[in-house]
Coordinates of C-alpha atoms and ligand atoms in Angstrom, one line a residue:
M22 CA -0.2 0.2 0.0
K23 CA 1.4 3.5 -1.0
I24 CA 0.6 6.3 1.2
L25 CA 1.3 10.1 0.6
V26 CA 2.3 12.4 3.7
I27 CA 1.4 16.0 3.2
N28 CA 2.4 18.9 5.5
A29 CA 1.2 22.0 4.0
G30 CA 2.4 25.2 5.4
S31 CA 1.4 28.8 4.4
S32 CA 3.9 29.0 1.5
S33 CA 5.4 25.4 1.5
I34 CA 4.5 21.6 1.2
K35 CA 6.4 19.0 2.5
Y36 CA 5.7 15.6 1.2
Q37 CA 6.7 11.9 1.3
L38 CA 5.3 9.0 -0.5
F39 CA 5.7 5.6 1.6
E40 CA 5.5 1.9 0.4
M41 CA 3.9 0.8 3.6
S42 CA 4.9 -3.0 3.1
D43 CA 8.6 -2.1 4.0
R44 CA 8.1 1.4 5.3
S45 CA 10.4 2.6 2.4
V46 CA 10.3 6.1 1.1
L47 CA 9.6 6.2 -2.5
A48 CA 9.8 9.9 -3.1
A49 CA 10.1 13.0 -0.8
G50 CA 10.4 16.6 -1.2
L51 CA 9.8 20.2 -0.4
V52 CA 7.9 22.9 -2.2
E53 CA 8.8 26.5 -1.2
R54 CA 8.2 30.0 -1.8
I55 CA 4.5 29.3 -3.1
G56 CA 3.0 32.6 -4.1
E57 CA 6.4 34.4 -4.3
A58 CA 7.8 35.7 -7.7
L59 CA 10.0 32.3 -8.0
G60 CA 9.0 29.2 -6.4
H61 CA 11.3 26.3 -5.6
L62 CA 10.7 22.6 -5.6
K63 CA 13.4 19.8 -4.4
H64 CA 12.3 16.4 -5.1
K65 CA 14.2 13.2 -4.4
T66 CA 13.8 9.4 -5.3
P67 CA 16.3 6.8 -4.2
K68 CA 17.4 6.6 -7.7
H69 CA 17.2 10.4 -8.5
P70 CA 18.2 12.4 -5.5
D71 CA 18.6 15.7 -6.8
I72 CA 15.7 17.0 -8.8
E73 CA 15.1 20.9 -8.4
Q74 CA 12.9 23.1 -10.2
E75 CA 12.7 27.0 -10.2
A76 CA 9.5 28.6 -11.4
P77 CA 6.8 30.8 -10.2
I78 CA 4.4 28.5 -8.1
P79 CA 1.2 30.8 -7.6
D80 CA -0.8 28.6 -5.3
H81 CA -0.8 25.1 -3.7
Q82 CA -2.8 23.8 -6.5
E83 CA 0.2 24.3 -8.7
G84 CA 2.6 23.2 -6.2
L85 CA 0.9 19.9 -5.7
N86 CA 0.4 19.5 -9.5
R87 CA 4.1 19.6 -10.0
V88 CA 4.6 17.2 -7.2
V89 CA 2.1 14.7 -8.8
Q90 CA 3.8 15.2 -12.4
L91 CA 7.3 14.3 -10.8
L92 CA 5.7 11.3 -9.1
L93 CA 4.3 10.2 -12.6
D94 CA 7.2 11.2 -14.5
P95 CA 8.0 8.6 -17.5
E96 CA 11.8 8.7 -16.4
T97 CA 12.1 9.5 -12.9
G98 CA 8.8 8.9 -11.5
V99 CA 7.8 6.2 -9.0
I100 CA 4.0 5.7 -9.8
T101 CA 2.2 5.2 -13.1
S102 CA -1.2 6.5 -11.9
P103 CA -2.4 8.8 -8.9
D104 CA -4.8 6.0 -8.2
E105 CA -1.9 3.8 -6.9
I106 CA -1.9 6.0 -3.8
T107 CA -4.3 4.5 -1.3
A108 CA -4.4 7.4 1.2
V109 CA -3.1 10.5 1.9
G110 CA -2.1 11.6 5.5
H111 CA -2.4 15.1 6.2
R112 CA -0.5 17.0 9.1
V113 CA -3.0 19.3 10.8
V114 CA -1.8 21.7 13.4
H115 CA -5.0 22.4 15.7
G116 CA -7.5 19.7 16.3
G117 CA -8.8 21.4 19.5
E118 CA -10.8 19.1 21.8
K119 CA -12.8 17.6 19.0
F120 CA -9.9 15.3 17.7
S121 CA -7.9 13.0 19.8
A122 CA -7.2 10.6 16.9
P123 CA -6.3 10.3 13.4
T124 CA -9.7 11.3 11.5
V125 CA -11.0 10.2 7.9
I126 CA -11.5 13.4 6.2
N127 CA -15.1 14.2 5.3
T128 CA -17.1 17.6 4.7
E129 CA -18.0 17.9 8.4
V130 CA -14.3 17.2 9.6
L131 CA -13.2 19.8 6.8
E132 CA -15.6 22.1 8.6
V133 CA -14.4 21.7 11.9
I134 CA -10.6 22.2 10.9
D135 CA -12.0 25.6 9.3
A136 CA -13.8 26.6 12.4
L137 CA -10.5 25.7 14.5
S138 CA -8.5 28.3 12.6
A139 CA -9.4 30.7 15.2
L140 CA -7.4 28.9 17.3
A141 CA -4.4 28.3 15.0
P142 CA -4.8 31.2 12.5
L143 CA -1.2 30.6 11.1
H144 CA -1.4 26.9 10.3
N145 CA -4.9 25.3 10.1
P146 CA -6.0 27.5 6.8
A147 CA -3.0 26.4 5.1
N148 CA -3.2 22.7 6.2
L149 CA -6.9 23.0 4.9
T150 CA -5.9 24.3 1.5
G151 CA -3.5 21.3 1.4
I152 CA -6.3 19.0 1.9
Q153 CA -8.5 20.6 -0.4
V154 CA -6.0 20.3 -3.1
A155 CA -5.0 16.8 -2.5
M156 CA -8.9 15.7 -2.7
K157 CA -9.0 16.9 -6.2
L158 CA -5.6 15.4 -7.3
F159 CA -6.3 12.1 -5.6
P160 CA -10.1 11.5 -5.7
H161 CA -9.8 8.0 -5.0
A162 CA -7.6 8.1 -2.0
T163 CA -8.7 8.2 1.4
Q164 CA -7.9 11.5 3.2
V165 CA -6.8 11.3 6.8
A166 CA -6.1 14.1 9.0
I167 CA -3.5 13.8 11.9
F168 CA -3.5 16.4 14.6
D169 CA -0.4 17.9 16.2
T170 CA -2.5 18.5 19.4
A171 CA -4.1 14.9 19.4
F172 CA -1.4 12.9 21.5
H173 CA -2.2 15.9 24.2
Q174 CA -5.7 15.3 24.6
T175 CA -5.1 12.7 27.4
M176 CA -3.8 15.6 29.7
P177 CA -5.9 15.8 33.0
A178 CA -7.7 19.1 33.5
H179 CA -5.3 20.0 36.3
A180 CA -2.6 20.2 33.7
Y181 CA -4.6 21.6 30.6
R182 CA -6.6 24.5 32.6
Y183 CA -5.2 28.0 33.1
A184 CA -6.2 29.6 36.4
I185 CA -8.3 32.1 34.7
P186 CA -12.1 32.6 34.8
N187 CA -14.0 29.3 34.0
E188 CA -16.1 30.8 31.3
L189 CA -12.9 31.7 29.2
Y190 CA -12.4 27.8 29.1
E191 CA -16.1 26.8 28.7
Q192 CA -17.2 29.3 26.1
N193 CA -13.9 30.3 24.6
H194 CA -12.1 27.1 24.7
V195 CA -8.9 28.8 26.1
R196 CA -6.7 26.1 27.5
V197 CA -3.4 24.1 27.1
Y198 CA -3.7 22.1 23.8
G199 CA 0.4 21.3 23.2
F200 CA 1.9 20.5 19.9
H201 CA 4.3 18.2 18.2
G202 CA 2.1 15.4 19.5
T203 CA 3.2 13.3 16.3
S204 CA 6.8 13.5 17.4
H205 CA 6.3 13.2 21.0
L206 CA 4.2 9.9 20.3
Y207 CA 6.7 8.6 17.7
V208 CA 9.5 8.6 20.2
S209 CA 7.5 7.5 23.0
K210 CA 6.7 4.2 21.0
A211 CA 10.5 4.0 19.9
A212 CA 11.5 4.3 23.4
A213 CA 9.1 1.6 24.8
A214 CA 9.8 -0.7 22.2
H215 CA 13.7 -0.1 23.0
L216 CA 13.1 -0.8 26.7
G217 CA 11.2 -3.8 25.9
K218 CA 7.8 -2.7 27.9
P219 CA 4.5 -2.1 26.7
L220 CA 3.8 1.7 25.8
T221 CA 1.0 1.7 28.4
A222 CA 3.6 0.7 31.1
T223 CA 6.0 3.4 30.2
N224 CA 7.0 6.8 31.7
L225 CA 8.9 9.3 29.7
I226 CA 10.0 12.7 29.5
T227 CA 10.3 13.6 25.7
A228 CA 12.3 16.7 24.8
H229 CA 11.7 17.7 21.0
L230 CA 14.2 20.2 20.2
G231 CA 14.1 21.5 16.9
N232 CA 13.4 25.1 15.7
G233 CA 10.2 24.9 17.6
A234 CA 10.9 22.9 20.8
S235 CA 8.7 21.4 23.5
I236 CA 8.9 18.7 26.2
T237 CA 6.2 16.2 27.4
A238 CA 5.7 14.3 30.4
V239 CA 4.4 10.9 29.2
S240 CA 2.6 8.7 31.8
Q241 CA 2.1 5.0 31.0
G242 CA 2.2 6.0 27.3
R243 CA -0.2 9.0 27.5
S244 CA 0.7 12.8 27.6
V245 CA -0.2 14.3 30.8
D246 CA 1.6 17.4 30.5
T247 CA 3.4 19.6 27.8
S248 CA 5.6 22.8 27.7
M249 CA 3.3 24.4 24.9
G250 CA 0.3 25.6 25.4
F251 CA -2.9 27.6 23.8
S252 CA -0.3 28.3 21.2
P253 CA 3.3 27.0 20.4
L254 CA 4.6 30.1 22.1
P255 CA 5.4 29.2 25.8
G256 CA 7.7 26.8 27.3
L257 CA 11.1 26.2 26.3
I258 CA 13.5 28.9 24.7
M259 CA 13.3 28.2 20.9
G260 CA 15.0 29.6 17.8
T261 CA 12.9 32.7 17.4
R262 CA 10.1 32.2 20.0
S263 CA 10.6 33.4 23.7
G264 CA 9.0 30.4 25.4
D265 CA 7.6 31.4 28.8
V266 CA 7.5 35.0 29.7
D267 CA 5.4 36.9 32.3
P268 CA 2.2 38.0 30.5
A269 CA 2.5 41.4 32.2
V270 CA 5.5 42.0 30.0
I271 CA 2.8 42.3 27.2
F272 CA 0.8 44.7 29.1
H273 CA 3.9 46.6 29.6
L274 CA 4.8 46.7 25.9
A275 CA 1.4 47.6 25.1
N276 CA 0.7 50.5 27.5
V277 CA 4.3 51.8 28.4
Q278 CA 6.1 51.1 25.3
G279 CA 3.1 51.8 22.9
M280 CA 3.4 48.6 20.7
S281 CA 0.5 47.3 18.9
I282 CA -0.5 43.8 19.7
A283 CA 0.5 42.6 16.0
E284 CA 4.0 44.2 17.0
I285 CA 4.1 42.4 20.4
D286 CA 3.1 39.2 18.5
K287 CA 5.9 39.3 16.0
L288 CA 8.3 40.1 18.9
L289 CA 7.7 37.2 21.0
N290 CA 7.0 34.7 17.8
K291 CA 9.9 35.8 15.3
Q292 CA 12.5 38.2 16.9
S293 CA 12.7 36.4 20.4
G294 CA 14.3 33.3 21.9
L295 CA 17.8 32.5 20.7
L296 CA 17.8 35.0 17.9
G297 CA 16.5 37.9 20.3
L298 CA 19.2 36.9 22.9
C299 CA 22.4 36.9 20.5
G300 CA 21.4 37.5 17.0
D301 CA 21.5 33.8 15.7
N302 CA 18.8 31.0 16.0
D303 CA 20.7 28.2 14.8
L304 CA 22.4 26.3 17.7
R305 CA 25.3 25.4 15.7
D306 CA 26.3 28.9 15.1
I307 CA 25.5 29.6 18.8
E308 CA 27.8 26.8 19.8
R309 CA 30.8 28.1 17.6
R310 CA 30.3 31.6 19.2
V311 CA 30.5 29.9 22.8
D312 CA 33.6 28.3 21.7
E313 CA 34.9 31.7 20.8
G314 CA 34.0 33.1 24.2
D315 CA 31.1 35.2 22.8
A316 CA 29.2 36.4 26.0
A317 CA 25.7 36.9 24.4
A318 CA 25.9 33.4 22.8
T319 CA 27.1 31.9 25.9
L320 CA 24.3 33.5 27.8
A321 CA 21.9 32.3 25.2
F322 CA 23.0 28.8 25.4
E323 CA 22.8 28.6 29.1
M324 CA 19.3 30.1 29.3
Y325 CA 18.2 27.3 26.6
A326 CA 19.8 24.5 28.7
Y327 CA 18.4 25.8 31.9
R328 CA 14.9 26.2 30.7
I329 CA 15.0 22.4 29.5
R330 CA 16.6 21.3 33.1
K331 CA 13.7 23.0 35.0
Y332 CA 11.0 21.5 33.1
V333 CA 12.9 17.9 33.4
G334 CA 12.7 18.6 37.2
A335 CA 8.9 19.5 36.9
Y336 CA 7.9 16.7 35.1
T337 CA 10.0 14.4 37.1
A338 CA 8.0 15.5 39.9
A339 CA 4.7 15.0 37.8
L340 CA 5.4 11.4 36.9
G341 CA 7.2 10.2 40.1
Q342 CA 8.9 7.6 38.5
V343 CA 10.8 8.2 34.9
D344 CA 11.9 5.2 32.6
A345 CA 13.5 7.5 30.1
L346 CA 14.4 11.0 29.1
V347 CA 14.4 11.2 25.4
F348 CA 16.2 13.9 23.4
T349 CA 14.8 14.4 19.6
A350 CA 14.5 16.5 16.8
G351 CA 17.7 18.6 15.2
V352 CA 19.1 19.9 18.6
G353 CA 18.2 16.9 20.8
E354 CA 19.6 14.6 18.3
N355 CA 22.7 16.4 17.0
S356 CA 24.1 18.7 20.1
P357 CA 25.7 16.7 22.7
A358 CA 26.7 20.0 24.4
I359 CA 22.9 20.9 25.3
R360 CA 22.4 17.3 26.5
E361 CA 25.2 17.5 28.7
A362 CA 24.1 21.1 30.1
V363 CA 20.9 20.0 30.6
C364 CA 21.8 16.8 32.5
T365 CA 24.8 17.8 34.6
G366 CA 23.8 17.8 38.2
L367 CA 20.5 15.9 37.7
D368 CA 22.2 12.7 39.4
A369 CA 20.2 13.1 42.5
L370 CA 17.1 13.2 40.2
G371 CA 17.8 10.0 38.5
Y372 CA 19.8 11.2 35.4
A373 CA 23.5 10.6 34.9
L374 CA 25.0 11.0 31.5
D375 CA 28.0 9.1 30.1
L376 CA 29.9 11.8 28.8
E377 CA 31.6 9.9 26.3
K378 CA 28.5 8.0 24.9
N379 CA 27.0 11.4 25.0
A380 CA 29.8 13.0 23.0
A381 CA 29.8 10.1 20.6
G382 CA 26.4 10.8 19.5
K383 CA 23.7 8.8 17.7
T384 CA 24.7 5.2 16.6
G385 CA 21.3 4.0 15.4
S386 CA 17.6 5.0 15.7
V387 CA 17.9 4.7 19.7
T388 CA 21.0 5.5 21.4
E389 CA 21.5 5.1 25.3
I390 CA 23.9 7.9 26.7
Q391 CA 23.4 7.3 30.4
A392 CA 26.1 6.2 32.9
A393 CA 25.6 2.7 34.5
E394 CA 24.4 4.3 37.8
S395 CA 21.8 6.4 36.3
R396 CA 18.2 5.4 37.6
A397 CA 16.7 6.4 34.4
K398 CA 17.8 5.7 30.8
I399 CA 18.6 8.8 28.8
L400 CA 18.1 8.1 25.0
V401 CA 18.9 9.9 21.8
I402 CA 15.9 9.2 19.2
S403 CA 15.6 10.1 15.6
T404 CA 12.1 11.3 15.3
N405 CA 10.2 10.6 12.1
E406 CA 6.9 12.6 11.9
E407 CA 6.3 11.7 8.4
L408 CA 6.6 7.9 9.1
E409 CA 4.2 8.3 12.3
I410 CA 1.7 10.2 10.2
A411 CA 2.0 7.3 7.5
L412 CA 1.5 4.6 10.2
Q413 CA -1.6 6.6 11.7
T414 CA -3.1 6.7 8.3
E415 CA -2.6 2.9 7.5
A416 CA -3.8 2.0 11.0
V417 CA -7.1 4.2 10.3
L418 CA -7.6 2.3 7.0
N419 CA -7.3 -1.0 8.8
G420 CA -9.8 0.0 11.2
D421 CA -7.3 -0.1 14.2
Ligands
ADP516 P1 12.2 21.6 12.6 O1 11.8 22.1 13.9 O2 12.2 22.9 11.5 O3 11.7 20.5 12.0 P2 14.8 20.5 13.2 O4 14.3 19.4 14.0 O5 15.4 20.0 12.1 O6 13.7 21.7 13.1 O7 15.8 21.3 14.1 C1 16.4 22.3 13.6 C2 17.7 22.7 14.2 O8 18.6 21.7 14.9 C3 18.5 23.9 13.8 O9 18.0 25.1 14.1 C4 19.8 23.6 14.5 O10 19.8 24.8 15.5 C5 19.8 22.4 15.2 N1 20.8 21.3 14.9 C6 20.8 20.7 13.6 N2 22.1 19.9 13.8 C7 22.7 20.5 14.9 C8 24.2 20.1 15.5 N3 24.9 19.3 15.0 N4 24.4 20.9 16.6 C9 23.4 21.9 17.3 N5 22.5 22.2 16.9 C10 21.9 21.4 15.7

């Protein structure tokens, strides 16, 4: 069975085509700069790894048209008809309280995803466009929505409610939703498999540290708390997002500094985090500057790691007992320095790093980096959100 995974953003489409019998990737790519003067498309297959196009790509329809043409190309293509694709799995950012599982898309589901745009104005409209275009191009395929928020719908009320008047939750749906759920679930399953335990008997802290970053407490395989909230803004320090700040800073910026809400939104989402602290948002550049003795970069690095440490402590308290602390995504998988800065001094909490194993880094899809005396395992796990979307889509088709 072939499943196409689509992640449609406001000006981009990421995609992967899987052959599910052996979980191999038949083709993958990225359409970027949709709607700009010159769009860009990168497409690769095992036999043709460097196909690129530059041309105006006015909308998502044209973007996906080009992808379908490449998939069908007589010379470099991997399928002979769009009907070979049994299902399309779509990443949808916000599923609200309505969706806690992968869902076959019908008219009603489309309406709810559209209505949830009120909660995710940057993401859901783009996800919806991707779905509508895919429905036209693959009319015979089952379209399935996989929600970034779904894994966190198991959080208890004491974790997902804010201490603000009840009606804001009851009437306006203001609560913690959490994001990156597909990745947190994928690495949780991989960790449980590695530990040889059923997921439903496994307690984990999963740190997804990419451009966006979040950390989740997983009790018996279920998310019970997570650092992102109503939006992806709070929690850990990210590339350009502030993470946790006192909301009164916003009142100050508006009332005393005269900034508009739109300006503050941009400030906290796009100009803060590592970028705001030191002018760089890529941790590789920051680590280079730390080595050169740069003070701003060093502070940014320390703050980034310290925020994660605080959450590891908090979630250890929330869980009581932890089988493994998991590092994943760009930073989590590739930065020994961050993992060391997070874990150093956490021995009493049950996390002791083996510095050599940590420095050596990933040796496979799951790598243990804890010292012999560590109570909890410390794991580096390669995340694979696209595969998780494909697997969940397949499970829906199989009625699981
Ligand atoms: P996204 O959230 O966009 O999927 P990724 O999970 O790919 O992002 O993470 C991207 C981030 O990973 C980059 O901004 C970079 O800071 C970080 N990163 C990647 N490789 C390394 C490395 N070797 N050392 C430190 N940071 C790294």
